[in-house]
XYZ file of N, CA, C and O in Angstrom:
612
model
N 66.397 -67.457 200.312
C 65.655 -66.756 201.385
C 64.263 -67.010 201.248
O 63.840 -67.064 200.090
N 63.368 -66.738 202.300
C 62.125 -66.706 202.179
C 61.631 -65.479 201.621
O 62.340 -64.335 201.656
N 60.237 -65.420 201.233
C 59.711 -64.126 200.789
C 59.685 -62.999 201.779
O 60.106 -61.944 201.477
N 59.455 -63.399 203.088
C 59.554 -62.490 204.134
C 60.888 -61.953 204.406
O 61.111 -60.620 204.644
N 61.979 -62.877 204.263
C 63.180 -62.187 204.420
C 63.672 -61.318 203.348
O 64.381 -60.443 203.383
N 63.213 -61.765 202.111
C 63.423 -60.974 201.034
C 62.858 -59.538 201.020
O 63.481 -58.570 200.779
N 61.704 -59.592 201.510
C 60.880 -58.215 201.723
C 61.679 -57.568 202.740
O 61.713 -56.269 202.508
N 62.226 -58.060 203.873
C 62.957 -57.232 204.865
C 64.258 -56.556 204.136
O 64.541 -55.599 204.340
N 64.891 -57.565 203.395
C 66.153 -56.988 202.820
C 65.870 -55.815 201.773
O 66.509 -54.990 201.747
N 64.790 -56.024 201.128
C 64.283 -54.865 200.187
C 64.023 -53.729 201.025
O 64.596 -52.553 200.567
N 63.265 -53.674 201.984
C 62.855 -52.556 202.699
C 63.816 -52.001 203.390
O 63.874 -50.718 203.765
N 64.865 -52.841 203.905
C 65.918 -52.135 204.563
C 67.250 -51.868 203.746
O 68.291 -51.493 204.243
N 66.942 -51.703 202.393
C 68.125 -51.283 201.425
C 69.393 -52.269 201.607
O 70.394 -51.681 201.455
N 69.168 -53.416 201.622
C 70.204 -54.535 201.812
C 70.483 -55.264 200.566
O 71.330 -56.162 200.570
N 69.925 -54.717 199.348
C 70.095 -55.231 198.122
C 70.761 -54.269 197.075
O 70.449 -53.192 197.226
N 71.805 -54.815 196.510
C 72.436 -53.861 195.405
C 71.311 -53.561 194.459
O 71.262 -52.611 193.941
N 70.814 -54.707 193.892
C 69.794 -54.637 192.815
C 68.625 -55.735 193.184
O 68.891 -56.916 193.751
N 67.579 -55.467 192.656
C 66.457 -56.358 192.763
C 65.307 -56.154 191.768
O 65.348 -55.227 191.044
N 64.443 -57.412 191.483
C 63.516 -57.256 190.425
C 62.576 -58.356 190.589
O 62.738 -59.307 191.434
N 61.250 -57.934 190.305
C 60.171 -59.113 190.509
C 59.860 -59.287 188.885
O 59.809 -58.590 187.998
N 59.833 -60.670 188.853
C 59.494 -61.173 187.507
C 58.273 -62.013 187.528
O 58.545 -63.261 188.141
N 57.137 -61.792 187.220
C 56.036 -62.544 187.313
C 55.714 -62.568 188.748
O 55.642 -61.591 189.432
N 55.768 -63.730 189.445
C 55.529 -63.965 190.820
C 56.731 -64.109 191.764
O 56.703 -64.341 192.875
N 57.916 -64.157 190.963
C 59.098 -64.358 191.590
C 59.864 -63.098 191.901
O 59.930 -62.196 191.012
N 60.725 -63.074 193.003
C 61.517 -61.882 193.314
C 62.965 -62.369 193.102
O 63.476 -63.532 193.476
N 63.853 -61.498 192.626
C 65.301 -61.786 192.376
C 66.072 -60.503 193.043
O 65.565 -59.472 192.884
N 67.344 -60.980 193.597
C 68.190 -59.771 194.152
C 69.488 -60.219 194.496
O 69.642 -61.298 194.511
N 70.357 -59.270 194.694
C 71.824 -59.443 195.073
C 72.080 -58.724 196.361
O 71.830 -57.490 196.305
N 72.352 -59.510 197.353
C 72.506 -58.966 198.703
C 73.794 -58.269 198.929
O 74.896 -58.622 198.276
N 73.759 -57.033 199.398
C 75.104 -56.193 199.678
C 76.119 -56.945 200.395
O 77.245 -56.971 199.996
N 75.783 -57.546 201.476
C 76.739 -58.144 202.181
C 77.492 -59.498 201.599
O 78.742 -59.643 201.666
N 76.693 -60.173 200.776
C 77.140 -61.131 199.999
C 78.203 -60.638 198.920
O 79.218 -61.336 198.574
N 77.621 -59.569 198.204
C 78.694 -58.940 197.177
C 79.809 -58.361 197.801
O 80.949 -58.604 197.350
N 79.712 -57.796 198.850
C 81.139 -57.252 199.498
C 81.768 -58.468 199.913
O 83.096 -58.375 199.762
N 81.391 -59.418 200.446
C 82.157 -60.623 200.849
C 82.940 -61.203 199.666
O 84.053 -61.688 199.716
N 82.128 -61.393 198.556
C 82.863 -61.874 197.233
C 83.875 -61.183 196.822
O 84.801 -61.563 196.516
N 83.580 -59.688 196.674
C 84.593 -58.751 196.056
C 85.748 -58.529 197.081
O 86.771 -58.092 196.427
N 85.767 -58.873 198.370
C 86.840 -58.663 199.104
C 87.622 -59.820 199.334
O 88.585 -59.987 199.902
N 87.215 -60.859 198.735
C 87.924 -62.317 198.753
C 89.124 -62.220 197.686
O 89.451 -61.272 197.164
N 89.792 -63.347 197.718
C 90.937 -63.569 196.846
C 90.816 -63.701 195.468
O 91.716 -63.600 194.638
N 89.623 -63.874 195.055
C 89.358 -64.152 193.604
C 89.657 -62.925 192.764
O 89.340 -61.967 193.029
N 90.374 -63.282 191.564
C 90.544 -62.244 190.644
C 89.443 -61.940 189.776
O 89.316 -60.652 189.228
N 88.534 -62.754 189.697
C 87.328 -62.622 188.861
C 86.106 -63.151 189.633
O 86.187 -64.308 190.130
N 85.100 -62.299 189.710
C 83.683 -62.851 190.219
C 82.684 -62.636 189.208
O 82.852 -61.612 188.482
N 81.987 -63.685 188.978
C 80.944 -63.714 187.992
C 79.614 -63.362 188.580
O 79.307 -64.133 189.613
N 78.954 -62.516 188.124
C 77.556 -62.225 188.525
C 76.765 -62.346 187.504
O 76.739 -61.698 186.415
N 75.771 -63.200 187.550
C 74.783 -63.349 186.502
C 73.437 -62.735 187.018
O 72.714 -63.058 187.862
N 73.324 -61.594 186.095
C 72.057 -60.840 186.652
C 71.182 -60.448 185.505
O 71.347 -60.743 184.301
N 70.222 -59.687 185.766
C 69.067 -59.267 184.835
C 69.618 -57.984 184.362
O 70.293 -57.144 184.890
N 69.157 -57.656 182.991
C 69.494 -56.454 182.236
C 69.139 -55.172 183.235
O 69.832 -54.243 183.215
N 68.048 -55.356 184.099
C 67.589 -54.160 184.909
C 68.623 -54.046 186.059
O 68.658 -52.997 186.484
N 69.292 -55.040 186.414
C 70.215 -54.844 187.625
C 71.649 -54.419 187.210
O 72.486 -54.131 188.109
N 71.952 -54.587 185.945
C 73.388 -54.342 185.547
C 73.796 -52.983 185.760
O 74.834 -52.760 186.217
N 73.056 -52.035 185.597
C 73.331 -50.537 185.850
C 73.531 -50.249 187.392
O 74.481 -49.697 187.687
N 72.701 -50.854 188.269
C 72.736 -50.830 189.540
C 74.137 -51.474 190.148
O 74.833 -51.026 190.890
N 74.468 -52.659 189.479
C 75.679 -53.312 189.994
C 76.839 -52.595 189.707
O 77.877 -52.502 190.293
N 76.710 -52.058 188.314
C 77.915 -51.253 187.804
C 78.170 -50.012 188.688
O 79.356 -49.875 189.101
N 77.156 -49.457 189.082
C 77.181 -48.212 189.959
C 77.899 -48.592 191.277
O 78.509 -47.801 191.859
N 77.268 -49.640 191.781
C 77.759 -50.081 193.226
C 79.262 -50.390 193.025
O 80.071 -50.013 193.849
N 79.641 -51.077 192.106
C 81.007 -51.525 191.930
C 82.121 -50.226 191.847
O 83.136 -50.084 192.373
N 81.360 -49.238 191.104
C 82.217 -47.851 191.148
C 82.437 -47.213 192.297
O 83.327 -46.824 192.727
N 81.370 -47.153 193.060
C 81.414 -46.604 194.429
C 82.322 -47.238 195.279
O 83.217 -46.659 196.035
N 82.466 -48.627 195.252
C 83.292 -49.312 196.217
C 84.680 -49.450 195.560
O 85.617 -50.164 196.163
N 84.890 -48.953 194.307
C 86.244 -48.979 193.728
C 86.735 -50.581 193.048
O 87.761 -50.805 193.018
N 85.677 -51.150 192.598
C 85.905 -52.426 191.914
C 85.576 -52.340 190.421
O 84.452 -51.708 190.115
N 86.550 -52.748 189.669
C 86.283 -52.801 188.294
C 85.180 -53.666 187.871
O 85.271 -54.963 188.137
N 84.172 -53.182 187.164
C 82.945 -54.069 186.740
C 83.030 -54.158 185.318
O 82.904 -52.982 184.627
N 82.974 -55.293 184.509
C 82.904 -55.371 183.257
C 81.589 -56.166 182.877
O 81.501 -57.237 183.479
N 80.928 -55.681 182.129
C 79.490 -56.495 181.546
C 79.738 -57.032 180.262
O 80.146 -56.415 179.321
N 79.586 -58.405 180.314
C 79.715 -59.250 179.176
C 78.152 -59.619 178.929
O 77.732 -60.472 179.508
N 77.645 -59.041 177.958
C 76.128 -59.422 177.545
C 76.206 -60.700 176.554
O 77.160 -60.820 175.849
N 75.164 -61.485 176.744
C 75.188 -62.773 175.739
C 73.928 -62.573 175.017
O 72.811 -62.451 175.790
N 73.924 -62.254 173.807
C 72.720 -62.031 172.951
C 72.425 -63.292 172.057
O 73.329 -63.935 171.691
N 71.143 -63.547 172.133
C 70.673 -64.587 171.465
C 70.881 -64.474 170.024
O 70.619 -63.320 169.433
N 71.332 -65.450 169.330
C 71.429 -65.472 167.737
C 70.107 -65.551 167.023
O 70.010 -65.407 165.834
N 69.087 -65.705 167.869
C 67.766 -66.000 167.205
C 67.216 -64.806 166.603
O 67.318 -63.693 167.156
N 66.355 -64.915 165.477
C 65.631 -63.878 164.961
C 64.452 -63.554 165.971
O 64.222 -64.281 167.105
N 63.753 -62.482 165.866
C 62.698 -62.128 166.718
C 61.611 -63.156 166.714
O 61.036 -63.631 167.801
N 61.381 -63.794 165.725
C 60.352 -64.737 165.680
C 60.790 -66.016 166.253
O 60.140 -66.818 166.886
N 62.088 -66.465 166.081
C 62.727 -67.419 166.719
C 62.573 -67.305 168.225
O 62.402 -68.292 169.068
N 62.952 -66.006 168.821
C 62.790 -65.748 170.149
C 61.460 -65.991 170.724
O 61.188 -66.557 171.765
N 60.449 -65.360 169.968
C 59.254 -65.632 170.335
C 58.641 -66.823 170.374
O 58.035 -67.437 171.521
N 59.066 -67.832 169.439
C 58.756 -69.232 169.398
C 59.418 -70.016 170.585
O 58.854 -70.941 171.274
N 60.456 -69.632 171.069
C 61.237 -70.297 172.202
C 60.535 -69.892 173.428
O 60.240 -70.624 174.341
N 60.073 -68.695 173.495
C 59.388 -68.366 174.835
C 58.074 -69.065 174.764
O 57.714 -69.548 175.896
N 57.246 -69.077 173.814
C 55.927 -69.911 173.696
C 56.176 -71.340 174.057
O 55.518 -71.824 174.765
N 57.326 -71.907 173.486
C 57.529 -73.389 173.685
C 57.867 -73.663 175.005
O 57.444 -74.506 175.742
N 58.776 -72.684 175.596
C 59.298 -72.930 177.024
C 58.223 -72.557 178.203
O 58.214 -73.099 179.215
N 57.548 -71.539 177.936
C 56.685 -70.694 179.002
C 55.290 -70.866 178.691
O 54.450 -70.889 179.680
N 54.824 -70.538 177.568
C 53.307 -70.485 177.290
C 53.074 -69.098 176.738
O 53.889 -68.201 176.648
N 51.776 -68.993 176.589
C 51.296 -67.720 176.252
C 50.114 -67.100 176.997
O 49.372 -66.254 176.569
N 50.128 -67.674 178.229
C 49.026 -67.096 179.148
C 49.210 -65.715 179.677
O 50.394 -65.167 179.320
N 48.304 -65.066 180.231
C 48.446 -63.649 180.518
C 49.535 -63.331 181.614
O 50.276 -62.150 181.469
N 49.933 -64.427 182.360
C 51.090 -64.148 183.304
C 52.332 -64.309 182.534
O 53.523 -64.028 183.028
N 52.327 -64.836 181.195
C 53.641 -64.962 180.362
C 53.839 -63.615 179.536
O 54.920 -63.614 178.945
N 52.880 -62.814 179.215
C 52.881 -61.753 178.325
C 54.039 -60.876 178.550
O 54.761 -60.383 177.729
N 54.414 -60.480 179.802
C 55.552 -59.666 180.154
C 56.933 -60.101 179.572
O 57.692 -59.373 179.332
N 56.984 -61.498 179.435
C 58.257 -62.014 178.892
C 58.605 -61.572 177.445
O 59.737 -61.348 177.111
N 57.599 -61.397 176.719
C 57.864 -60.876 175.176
C 58.206 -59.541 175.239
O 59.460 -59.152 174.704
N 57.639 -58.542 175.899
C 58.255 -57.158 176.060
C 59.638 -57.010 176.750
O 60.396 -56.483 176.255
N 59.803 -57.922 177.741
C 61.041 -57.914 178.434
C 62.243 -58.331 177.512
O 63.371 -57.788 177.395
N 62.002 -59.475 176.662
C 62.940 -59.886 175.799
C 63.338 -58.905 174.802
O 64.459 -58.696 174.558
N 62.413 -58.246 174.234
C 62.738 -57.130 173.177
C 63.570 -56.045 173.866
O 64.436 -55.483 173.333
N 62.980 -55.654 175.086
C 63.787 -54.543 175.845
C 65.270 -54.910 175.903
O 66.122 -54.219 175.907
N 65.478 -56.208 176.479
C 66.749 -56.778 176.863
C 67.745 -56.611 175.569
O 68.841 -56.193 175.643
N 67.148 -57.047 174.270
C 67.874 -56.895 173.050
C 68.224 -55.491 172.910
O 69.421 -55.186 172.490
N 67.439 -54.595 172.920
C 67.616 -53.267 172.723
C 68.646 -52.642 173.739
O 69.410 -51.803 173.273
N 68.511 -52.908 174.925
C 69.266 -52.379 175.993
C 70.743 -52.780 176.117
O 71.539 -52.203 176.661
N 70.849 -54.054 175.601
C 72.222 -54.880 175.947
C 73.413 -54.014 175.402
O 74.405 -53.987 176.038
N 73.297 -53.458 174.088
C 74.336 -52.540 173.781
C 74.705 -51.476 174.580
O 75.823 -50.953 174.597
N 73.794 -51.029 175.362
C 74.053 -49.748 176.037
C 74.772 -49.984 177.246
O 75.502 -49.174 177.820
N 74.557 -51.114 177.884
C 75.068 -51.635 179.158
C 76.202 -52.479 179.106
O 77.101 -52.609 180.196
N 76.656 -53.169 177.839
C 77.720 -54.135 177.899
C 79.064 -53.559 177.481
O 78.969 -52.718 176.477
N 80.127 -54.033 177.947
C 81.414 -53.709 177.550
C 81.837 -54.698 176.493
O 82.555 -54.263 175.516
N 81.347 -55.960 176.474
C 81.458 -56.784 175.407
C 80.071 -57.600 175.113
O 79.376 -57.804 176.068
N 79.854 -58.115 173.894
C 78.603 -58.663 173.582
C 79.062 -60.022 172.928
O 79.910 -60.002 171.861
N 78.680 -61.248 173.511
C 78.735 -62.418 172.821
C 77.474 -62.825 172.134
O 76.444 -62.633 172.659
N 77.514 -63.247 170.833
C 76.292 -63.719 170.142
C 76.340 -65.238 170.404
O 77.212 -66.115 169.899
N 75.208 -65.752 170.753
C 75.011 -67.220 171.056
C 73.925 -67.746 169.903
O 72.782 -67.803 170.209
N 74.671 -68.185 168.872
C 73.839 -68.727 167.721
C 73.199 -70.218 168.141
O 73.910 -70.970 168.766
N 72.041 -70.318 167.745
C 71.306 -71.627 168.266
C 71.629 -72.804 167.424
O 72.038 -72.626 166.329
N 71.546 -73.812 168.150
C 71.517 -75.177 167.412
C 70.134 -75.624 167.319
O 69.337 -75.641 168.286
N 69.741 -76.173 166.241
C 68.384 -76.453 165.956
C 68.187 -78.022 166.113
O 69.076 -78.827 165.603
N 66.872 -78.500 166.632
C 66.784 -79.926 166.728
C 66.061 -80.435 165.365
O 66.013 -79.540 164.410
N 65.742 -81.667 165.294
C 65.094 -82.227 163.972
C 63.871 -81.598 163.477
O 63.506 -81.494 162.365
N 63.157 -80.956 164.557
C 61.857 -80.311 164.245
C 62.230 -78.907 163.933
O 61.208 -78.018 163.622
N 63.339 -78.297 163.882
C 63.596 -76.983 163.469
C 63.418 -76.118 164.741
O 63.694 -74.771 164.556
N 63.350 -76.669 166.023
C 63.354 -75.755 167.068
C 64.637 -75.520 167.670
O 65.454 -76.359 167.727
N 64.877 -74.257 168.076
C 66.279 -73.979 168.727
C 66.380 -74.724 170.087
O 65.399 -74.868 170.798
N 67.557 -75.296 170.375
C 67.869 -75.907 171.546
C 68.534 -74.971 172.670
O 68.723 -73.741 172.277
N 68.777 -75.512 173.930
C 69.420 -74.679 174.931
C 70.743 -74.185 174.305
O 71.454 -74.879 173.784
N 71.034 -72.900 174.538
C 72.290 -72.214 174.063
C 73.404 -72.801 174.972
O 73.358 -72.750 176.279
N 74.523 -73.189 174.359
C 75.564 -73.745 174.999
C 76.868 -73.086 174.450
O 77.962 -73.052 175.242
N 76.858 -72.711 173.299
C 78.155 -72.201 172.706
C 78.800 -71.033 173.383
O 80.069 -70.849 173.458
N 77.929 -70.012 173.935
C 78.477 -68.887 174.530
C 79.265 -69.202 175.707
O 80.298 -68.570 175.986
N 79.150 -70.212 176.448
C 79.835 -70.625 177.655
C 81.251 -70.795 177.312
O 82.268 -70.117 178.122
N 81.698 -71.445 176.122
C 83.120 -71.494 175.969
C 83.751 -70.309 175.517
O 84.804 -70.000 175.828
N 82.855 -69.423 174.745
C 83.514 -67.979 174.248
C 83.565 -67.278 175.435
O 84.559 -66.376 175.602
N 82.754 -67.328 176.577
C 82.648 -66.471 177.620
C 84.059 -66.939 178.534
O 84.783 -66.009 179.036
N 84.351 -67.965 178.599
C 85.565 -68.568 179.362
C 86.827 -67.937 178.581
O 87.679 -67.468 179.389
N 86.873 -68.124 177.332
C 87.970 -67.561 176.641
C 88.163 -65.944 176.828
O 89.166 -65.432 177.100
N 87.086 -65.205 176.737
C 86.929 -63.779 176.958
C 87.525 -63.513 178.435
O 88.279 -62.503 178.520
N 87.023 -64.397 179.388
C 87.411 -63.910 180.753
C 88.854 -64.221 181.085
O 89.579 -63.307 181.606
N 89.440 -65.227 180.415
C 90.759 -65.483 180.516
C 91.613 -64.483 179.889
O 92.742 -64.113 180.165
N 91.146 -63.933 178.761
C 91.954 -62.799 177.957
C 91.863 -61.681 178.832
O 92.799 -60.896 179.002
N 90.582 -61.274 179.516
C 90.761 -59.975 180.206
C 91.474 -60.258 181.459
O 92.199 -59.088 181.863
N 91.502 -61.410 182.338
C 92.340 -61.478 183.247
C 93.870 -61.286 182.924
O 94.659 -60.727 183.561
N 94.333 -61.810 181.680
C 95.700 -61.806 181.260
C 95.941 -60.406 181.013
O 97.096 -59.871 181.323
N 95.035 -59.674 180.416
C 95.393 -58.164 180.039
C 95.551 -57.359 181.423
O 96.544 -56.534 181.532
N 94.778 -57.645 182.348
C 94.849 -56.855 183.799
C 96.163 -57.296 184.421
O 96.752 -56.327 184.969
N 96.579 -58.470 184.147
C 97.905 -58.813 184.882
C 99.127 -58.100 184.137
O 100.063 -57.785 184.627
N 98.865 -57.739 182.806
C 99.933 -57.185 182.070
C 99.953 -55.718 182.313
O 100.989 -54.917 181.742
N 98.967 -55.086 182.805
C 98.861 -53.706 183.005
C 99.654 -53.230 184.141
O 99.845 -53.730 185.142
């Protein structure tokens, strides 16, 4: 959607959750959420921000849908996380919020998650962490397990 469309969605309370990060805006539309949750799928995956998890969980409670939060925690040390942010994003004034947000997310993850997967990094030849990929396989196994448990209940 365009910025103007997003603003209208926000102003008319048509978003389950939303956030501004830097100069970008993100959000989940209520009508899209309702359409997805009323469909035939047994599992719907929502990839959201730590700030939106509580709102999405509350929304699902109100409409009677079971919401399970699976947090993916980086296996990097604080120094490793800092280095990754610097390498990928930079250290300009517009990037400073990323450091505080990363620390907040790590601290808040245990409060909002039903399950936590730790994604240990793979390092390149220079000793820098590469893109995390290992958690995807574990996430798939966890989802299959949860769906299997639900069918047995």
